[in-house]
Protein backbone atom coordinates (compact mmCIF):
# COMPACT_ATOMS: atom_id res chain seq x y z
CA UNK A 1 -13.90 -32.92 20.36
CA UNK A 2 -12.64 -31.36 22.44
CA UNK A 3 -11.20 -31.84 26.31
CA UNK A 4 -13.41 -32.08 29.23
CA UNK A 5 -9.73 -31.07 31.03
CA UNK A 6 -7.18 -28.76 30.44
CA UNK A 7 -3.69 -30.01 32.29
CA UNK A 8 -2.00 -26.02 33.15
CA UNK A 9 1.12 -25.31 32.63
CA UNK A 10 2.82 -23.12 34.71
CA UNK A 11 6.00 -20.76 34.37
CA UNK A 12 8.86 -21.17 36.28
CA UNK A 13 10.84 -19.64 39.35
CA UNK A 14 13.96 -18.94 36.72
CA UNK A 15 11.93 -17.35 34.42
CA UNK A 16 9.35 -15.62 36.69
CA UNK A 17 12.93 -13.31 37.56
CA UNK A 18 15.03 -13.47 34.83
CA UNK A 19 12.58 -12.74 31.41
CA UNK A 20 11.24 -8.67 31.93
CA UNK A 21 7.57 -8.56 30.12
CA UNK A 22 5.64 -5.71 29.53
CA UNK A 23 2.04 -5.75 29.38
CA UNK A 24 0.69 -3.13 27.24
CA UNK A 25 -2.15 -2.19 27.30
CA UNK A 26 -4.94 1.17 27.29
CA UNK A 27 -6.41 0.67 30.79
CA UNK A 28 -2.93 -1.86 32.45
CA UNK A 29 -2.41 1.06 34.97
CA UNK A 30 -5.87 2.04 35.40
CA UNK A 31 -7.55 1.63 38.66
CA UNK A 32 -10.12 -0.77 37.07
CA UNK A 33 -13.61 1.23 36.62
CA UNK A 34 -16.10 0.86 34.30
CA UNK A 35 -14.92 3.88 31.71
CA UNK A 36 -17.54 5.84 29.77
CA UNK A 37 -16.15 4.90 26.35
CA UNK A 38 -14.30 1.47 26.95
CA UNK A 39 -17.08 -0.30 29.99
CA UNK A 40 -15.58 -2.90 31.36
CA UNK A 41 -12.03 -3.06 29.30
CA UNK A 42 -10.92 -1.62 31.56
CA UNK A 43 -12.47 -3.75 34.33
CA UNK A 44 -9.89 -6.34 31.80
CA UNK A 45 -7.18 -5.09 31.90
CA UNK A 46 -6.79 -3.77 35.76
CA UNK A 47 -7.66 -8.21 35.68
CA UNK A 48 -5.41 -9.23 33.74
CA UNK A 49 -2.48 -6.41 34.69
CA UNK A 50 -3.47 -8.43 39.08
CA UNK A 51 -2.48 -11.87 37.22
CA UNK A 52 0.25 -10.91 36.42
CA UNK A 53 1.68 -9.50 39.67
CA UNK A 54 -0.20 -12.89 40.98
CA UNK A 55 2.43 -14.37 39.34
CA UNK A 56 5.46 -13.01 40.30
CA UNK A 57 6.50 -12.15 36.58
CA UNK A 58 8.86 -9.34 36.45
CA UNK A 59 6.71 -6.81 35.31
CA UNK A 60 6.65 -3.94 32.95
CA UNK A 61 3.32 -2.09 32.29
CA UNK A 62 2.60 0.52 30.34
CA UNK A 63 -0.33 2.29 28.41
CA UNK A 64 0.89 4.05 24.78
CA UNK A 65 2.54 2.39 21.45
CA UNK A 66 4.97 4.94 22.00
CA UNK A 67 6.98 2.60 25.08
CA UNK A 68 7.99 0.86 21.60
CA UNK A 69 9.79 3.61 19.60
CA UNK A 70 12.44 2.98 20.79
CA UNK A 71 13.28 -0.31 22.01
CA UNK A 72 12.41 -1.10 25.71
CA UNK A 73 14.97 -3.40 27.64
CA UNK A 74 11.80 -5.93 27.45
CA UNK A 75 11.94 -9.15 26.25
CA UNK A 76 8.30 -10.18 26.16
CA UNK A 77 5.51 -9.30 25.01
CA UNK A 78 1.42 -9.37 26.65
CA UNK A 79 0.23 -7.08 23.68
CA UNK A 80 -3.96 -5.95 25.05
CA UNK A 81 -3.25 -2.72 22.70
CA UNK A 82 -5.44 -3.79 19.64
CA UNK A 83 -8.04 -1.34 19.58
CA UNK A 84 -5.98 2.46 19.53
CA UNK A 85 -8.44 4.61 18.22
CA UNK A 86 -7.02 4.30 14.30
CA UNK A 87 -7.51 1.89 11.02
CA UNK A 88 -5.51 -1.13 10.99
CA UNK A 89 -4.95 -0.27 14.62
CA UNK A 90 -4.17 -4.01 15.67
CA UNK A 91 -0.85 -4.44 13.50
CA UNK A 92 1.10 -1.41 15.25
CA UNK A 93 2.42 -2.82 18.01
CA UNK A 94 3.25 -6.67 17.05
CA UNK A 95 4.37 -4.61 14.11
CA UNK A 96 6.76 -3.00 17.05
CA UNK A 97 8.16 -5.71 18.02
CA UNK A 98 8.83 -6.46 15.07
CA UNK A 99 10.23 -3.90 14.80
CA UNK A 100 13.07 -4.74 17.34
CA UNK A 101 13.37 -8.33 17.43
CA UNK A 102 11.34 -9.22 20.62
CA UNK A 103 9.43 -11.97 21.15
CA UNK A 104 5.15 -10.80 22.52
CA UNK A 105 2.05 -13.49 22.92
CA UNK A 106 -0.23 -13.04 19.80
CA UNK A 107 -0.17 -14.60 16.22
CA UNK A 108 2.06 -12.46 13.82
CA UNK A 109 1.49 -8.81 12.17
CA UNK A 110 -0.17 -9.52 8.87
CA UNK A 111 -2.32 -12.78 10.87
CA UNK A 112 -3.04 -10.44 13.16
CA UNK A 113 -3.99 -8.89 9.81
CA UNK A 114 -5.94 -11.10 8.49
CA UNK A 115 -8.64 -11.92 10.84
CA UNK A 116 -9.23 -8.42 11.58
CA UNK A 117 -9.96 -7.69 8.04
CA UNK A 118 -13.50 -9.83 7.77
CA UNK A 119 -13.35 -9.96 4.22
CA UNK A 120 -10.00 -11.73 3.48
CA UNK A 121 -11.60 -13.31 6.50
CA UNK A 122 -14.23 -15.14 4.94
CA UNK A 123 -12.28 -15.94 1.31
CA UNK A 124 -10.21 -18.08 3.93
CA UNK A 125 -12.94 -18.95 5.43
CA UNK A 126 -14.50 -19.99 1.62
CA UNK A 127 -11.73 -21.28 0.33
CA UNK A 128 -11.96 -24.30 3.50
CA UNK A 129 -15.26 -24.99 2.54
CA UNK A 130 -16.05 -24.25 6.02
CA UNK A 131 -19.94 -22.35 5.04
CA UNK A 132 -19.76 -18.42 5.74
CA UNK A 133 -22.81 -15.92 4.95
CA UNK A 134 -22.68 -13.65 1.14
CA UNK A 135 -21.02 -10.24 1.25
CA UNK A 136 -19.89 -7.38 0.01
CA UNK A 137 -16.79 -5.66 0.68
CA UNK A 138 -16.71 -2.14 0.64
CA UNK A 139 -13.72 -0.16 0.82
CA UNK A 140 -13.19 3.75 1.68
CA UNK A 141 -12.38 6.15 -1.22
CA UNK A 142 -13.75 3.12 -4.00
CA UNK A 143 -17.41 3.14 -5.51
CA UNK A 144 -20.33 1.65 -3.38
CA UNK A 145 -22.58 0.05 -6.15
CA UNK A 146 -25.55 -1.66 -5.70
CA UNK A 147 -24.47 -4.98 -7.86
CA UNK A 148 -21.88 -5.73 -5.69
CA UNK A 149 -24.41 -6.24 -2.82
CA UNK A 150 -25.76 -9.94 -2.27
CA UNK A 151 -29.43 -9.83 -2.13
CA UNK A 152 -31.69 -10.11 1.30
CA UNK A 153 -34.55 -8.98 4.02
CA UNK A 154 -32.48 -7.59 5.81
CA UNK A 155 -29.04 -6.74 5.74
CA UNK A 156 -25.81 -5.97 8.27
CA UNK A 157 -23.70 -3.39 7.96
CA UNK A 158 -20.31 -3.07 9.95
CA UNK A 159 -17.28 -1.95 9.98
CA UNK A 160 -14.64 -4.68 7.97
CA UNK A 161 -12.15 -3.88 11.59
CA UNK A 162 -13.65 -4.47 14.44
CA UNK A 163 -14.67 -5.31 17.84
CA UNK A 164 -18.04 -5.91 20.38
CA UNK A 165 -19.68 -4.60 17.18
CA UNK A 166 -18.62 -1.07 17.28
CA UNK A 167 -20.43 0.71 14.57
CA UNK A 168 -23.10 -2.16 13.52
CA UNK A 169 -26.61 -0.97 11.41
CA UNK A 170 -28.87 -2.94 10.40
CA UNK A 171 -31.01 -2.06 7.25
CA UNK A 172 -33.61 -3.39 4.90
CA UNK A 173 -33.52 -1.68 1.81
CA UNK A 174 -30.49 -0.21 -0.57
CA UNK A 175 -31.02 3.26 0.96
CA UNK A 176 -30.37 2.07 4.64
CA UNK A 177 -26.89 0.34 2.94
CA UNK A 178 -26.14 3.38 1.71
CA UNK A 179 -26.27 5.60 4.41
CA UNK A 180 -24.99 2.60 6.94
CA UNK A 181 -21.70 2.28 4.61
CA UNK A 182 -21.23 6.33 4.03
CA UNK A 183 -22.22 6.63 8.50
CA UNK A 184 -18.71 3.37 8.69
CA UNK A 185 -16.51 5.33 5.86
CA UNK A 186 -16.72 9.31 7.53
CA UNK A 187 -15.63 7.23 10.21
CA UNK A 188 -12.19 6.61 8.42
CA UNK A 189 -12.94 3.03 7.57
CA UNK A 190 -14.15 0.00 5.74
CA UNK A 191 -17.08 -1.21 5.89
CA UNK A 192 -18.43 -4.96 5.10
CA UNK A 193 -22.15 -5.50 3.76
CA UNK A 194 -24.07 -9.35 4.85
CA UNK A 195 -27.81 -10.68 4.78
CA UNK A 196 -29.07 -10.72 8.17
CA UNK A 197 -28.31 -13.74 10.34
CA UNK A 198 -31.29 -15.06 12.68
CA UNK A 199 -29.87 -17.28 15.49
CA UNK A 200 -27.47 -17.15 18.18
CA UNK A 201 -23.61 -16.58 18.36
CA UNK A 202 -21.58 -19.65 19.22
CA UNK A 203 -18.46 -18.55 20.55
CA UNK A 204 -15.44 -21.28 19.89
CA UNK A 205 -12.28 -20.67 22.15
CA UNK A 206 -8.71 -21.80 21.48
CA UNK A 207 -5.44 -21.80 22.74
CA UNK A 208 -2.00 -23.67 21.12
CA UNK A 209 -0.62 -26.15 23.50
CA UNK A 210 2.02 -27.14 20.28
CA UNK A 211 -1.21 -27.34 17.86
CA UNK A 212 -4.27 -24.95 19.03
CA UNK A 213 -7.31 -26.92 21.03
CA UNK A 214 -11.06 -26.76 21.06
CA UNK A 215 -12.30 -25.52 24.53
CA UNK A 216 -15.48 -25.97 26.26
CA UNK A 217 -18.41 -23.62 23.34
CA UNK A 218 -20.01 -21.50 25.17
CA UNK A 219 -23.38 -19.43 23.20
CA UNK A 220 -25.12 -15.74 22.93
CA UNK A 221 -27.76 -16.78 23.56
CA UNK A 222 -30.32 -14.39 22.91
CA UNK A 223 -34.00 -13.81 23.73
CA UNK A 224 -35.31 -12.89 20.08
CA UNK A 225 -32.67 -14.81 17.13
CA UNK A 226 -33.83 -11.76 15.14
CA UNK A 227 -32.29 -9.00 17.44
CA UNK A 228 -29.22 -7.09 16.48
CA UNK A 229 -26.40 -7.36 19.20
CA UNK A 230 -24.93 -3.66 19.88
CA UNK A 231 -21.50 -1.93 20.61
CA UNK A 232 -23.38 -0.79 24.21
CA UNK A 233 -24.03 -4.35 25.24
CA UNK A 234 -21.47 -5.95 25.01
CA UNK A 235 -19.39 -3.17 26.89
CA UNK A 236 -22.13 -2.99 29.72
CA UNK A 237 -22.53 -0.06 29.51
CA UNK A 238 -26.73 -0.45 29.45
CA UNK A 239 -30.06 -2.97 30.60
CA UNK A 240 -29.16 -5.54 28.57
CA UNK A 241 -31.18 -8.01 30.38
CA UNK A 242 -33.46 -10.50 29.09
CA UNK A 243 -32.11 -9.72 25.79
CA UNK A 244 -29.45 -12.98 26.47
CA UNK A 245 -27.61 -14.49 28.00
CA UNK A 246 -23.79 -16.91 27.40
CA UNK A 247 -24.94 -20.23 28.31
CA UNK A 248 -22.51 -23.28 27.50
CA UNK A 249 -23.36 -25.10 24.42
CA UNK A 250 -24.29 -28.45 25.40
CA UNK A 251 -25.99 -29.50 21.27
CA UNK A 252 -23.52 -32.32 19.92
CA UNK A 253 -24.27 -32.63 16.67
CA UNK A 254 -24.09 -29.89 16.03
CA UNK A 255 -20.77 -28.85 17.91
CA UNK A 256 -19.31 -31.40 16.45
CA UNK A 257 -19.66 -30.18 13.26
CA UNK A 258 -18.79 -25.99 14.20
CA UNK A 259 -15.04 -28.11 15.88
CA UNK A 260 -15.10 -29.49 12.36
CA UNK A 261 -15.32 -26.57 10.63
CA UNK A 262 -12.96 -24.22 13.35
CA UNK A 263 -10.22 -27.38 12.38
CA UNK A 264 -9.86 -26.83 9.03
CA UNK A 265 -9.45 -23.27 9.77
CA UNK A 266 -6.12 -22.95 12.01
CA UNK A 267 -4.22 -23.27 9.53
CA UNK A 268 -5.32 -20.08 8.22
CA UNK A 269 -3.72 -18.76 11.02
CA UNK A 270 -1.81 -20.45 13.33
CA UNK A 271 0.03 -19.60 15.72
CA UNK A 272 -2.03 -17.66 17.18
CA UNK A 273 -1.64 -18.31 20.96
CA UNK A 274 -4.77 -18.08 20.74
CA UNK A 275 -8.36 -16.57 19.67
CA UNK A 276 -11.96 -16.79 19.85
CA UNK A 277 -13.72 -18.66 16.27
CA UNK A 278 -17.65 -17.52 16.15
CA UNK A 279 -19.85 -18.81 13.98
CA UNK A 280 -23.98 -17.92 14.36
CA UNK A 281 -26.45 -21.53 14.53
CA UNK A 282 -30.19 -21.37 14.39
CA UNK A 283 -30.95 -23.49 17.12
CA UNK A 284 -34.70 -25.02 15.52
CA UNK A 285 -32.69 -26.01 12.59
CA UNK A 286 -29.10 -26.84 13.00
CA UNK A 287 -27.76 -24.96 10.31
CA UNK A 288 -24.00 -23.11 10.87
CA UNK A 289 -22.59 -19.89 9.38
CA UNK A 290 -19.49 -18.41 9.34
CA UNK A 291 -18.85 -15.57 11.22
CA UNK A 292 -15.84 -14.26 12.66
CA UNK A 293 -12.78 -14.58 14.64
CA UNK A 294 -11.07 -12.56 17.36
CA UNK A 295 -7.21 -13.34 17.69
CA UNK A 296 -6.84 -11.61 20.68
CA UNK A 297 -9.24 -11.36 21.75
CA UNK A 298 -11.06 -10.67 25.36
CA UNK A 299 -9.74 -12.67 28.26
CA UNK A 300 -12.05 -11.35 30.47
CA UNK A 301 -12.44 -13.86 33.22
CA UNK A 302 -16.72 -12.73 32.67
CA UNK A 303 -16.43 -13.60 28.96
CA UNK A 304 -16.48 -16.52 27.22
CA UNK A 305 -13.11 -17.75 28.12
CA UNK A 306 -13.49 -17.06 31.02
CA UNK A 307 -15.92 -19.49 31.40
CA UNK A 308 -14.73 -21.79 28.81
CA UNK A 309 -11.68 -22.16 32.08
CA UNK A 310 -14.17 -23.18 34.47
CA UNK A 311 -15.30 -25.85 31.83
CA UNK A 312 -11.93 -26.97 31.59
CA UNK A 313 -11.13 -27.20 34.78
CA UNK A 314 -9.45 -24.31 34.74
CA UNK A 315 -8.48 -21.56 37.65
CA UNK A 316 -8.91 -17.36 35.37
CA UNK A 317 -4.67 -17.58 36.55
CA UNK A 318 -3.91 -20.83 35.14
CA UNK A 319 -5.27 -20.07 32.02
CA UNK A 320 -3.48 -16.94 31.70
CA UNK A 321 -0.68 -18.54 32.67
CA UNK A 322 -1.18 -21.84 30.65
CA UNK A 323 -1.49 -19.42 27.30
CA UNK A 324 1.54 -17.29 28.57
CA UNK A 325 3.72 -19.63 28.87
CA UNK A 326 3.38 -22.34 26.00
CA UNK A 327 3.50 -18.55 24.31
CA UNK A 328 6.96 -18.02 25.53
CA UNK A 329 7.90 -21.27 24.92
CA UNK A 330 6.79 -20.84 21.04
CA UNK A 331 8.76 -18.47 20.91
CA UNK A 332 11.98 -19.90 22.45
CA UNK A 333 12.04 -17.77 25.53
CA UNK A 334 11.81 -20.23 27.96
CA UNK A 335 13.61 -24.13 27.10
CA UNK A 336 11.18 -27.16 25.87
């Protein structure tokens, strides 16, 4: 299903000295304190910077896209400036890198866009025969019609391109759906609406070692399967004690099914270097539905990737170095 252990990769000394690497993230220059809006992302960015420094890399740091407006004197970019506060910002870093012909960690701009657009992702998932909840896409500027909305007793209304449940609300009637969609449109984003699915989220972290590899799965097990997790909970900006826990997912039969679904989706997104596929699982019925994919997702040691890496026999620095080494090789920066 997935390897019980992953052999870590190392970057050779010559590459450490020769390759000029730009790490760009919103809090790349921060002190690692909890941010009032971004919460633990500030801690996460400082942690990745510290690991890259500890690897002895020829490192340059930046916290703005402007560093890429003119071609910088670097050989490779590690971009974590994904959510930059404007619509479709997920693609800008990779686009600027491609404009200059600079290789970078992660999927191409079009793949990043595909993964970021939940509607397009669900179309691709459905084409591969992987179950996902019915949905309606309401693009900003288009009519918001009730006829498009799938029937349900409760709906989830969320930005079509978002992370960490930013802007997510629920509704139990059409007026509530309309209000949720209008609120998202007012903030400059498209909205997606789908029936609320009771259960917990099983997270499937994957890295590329030549081909995509499924790492040990984790579950955000909810105390109440009908609870709608919020941005503030995910960013540690409010107390979430008792609401959910992050645990190894140990239901082998369901994990096997999820692994089969995930493998079907690799062809749509590969190469992506690292990403997290998410499924909603009802632990009472074993029903599984795809939720979304997060390419170039959170690598913080306290989140899914960091904890899964331990189960795969990797320290957190080994995980980051392995992901980076594979991408450097894939992009021809270092010889295979």
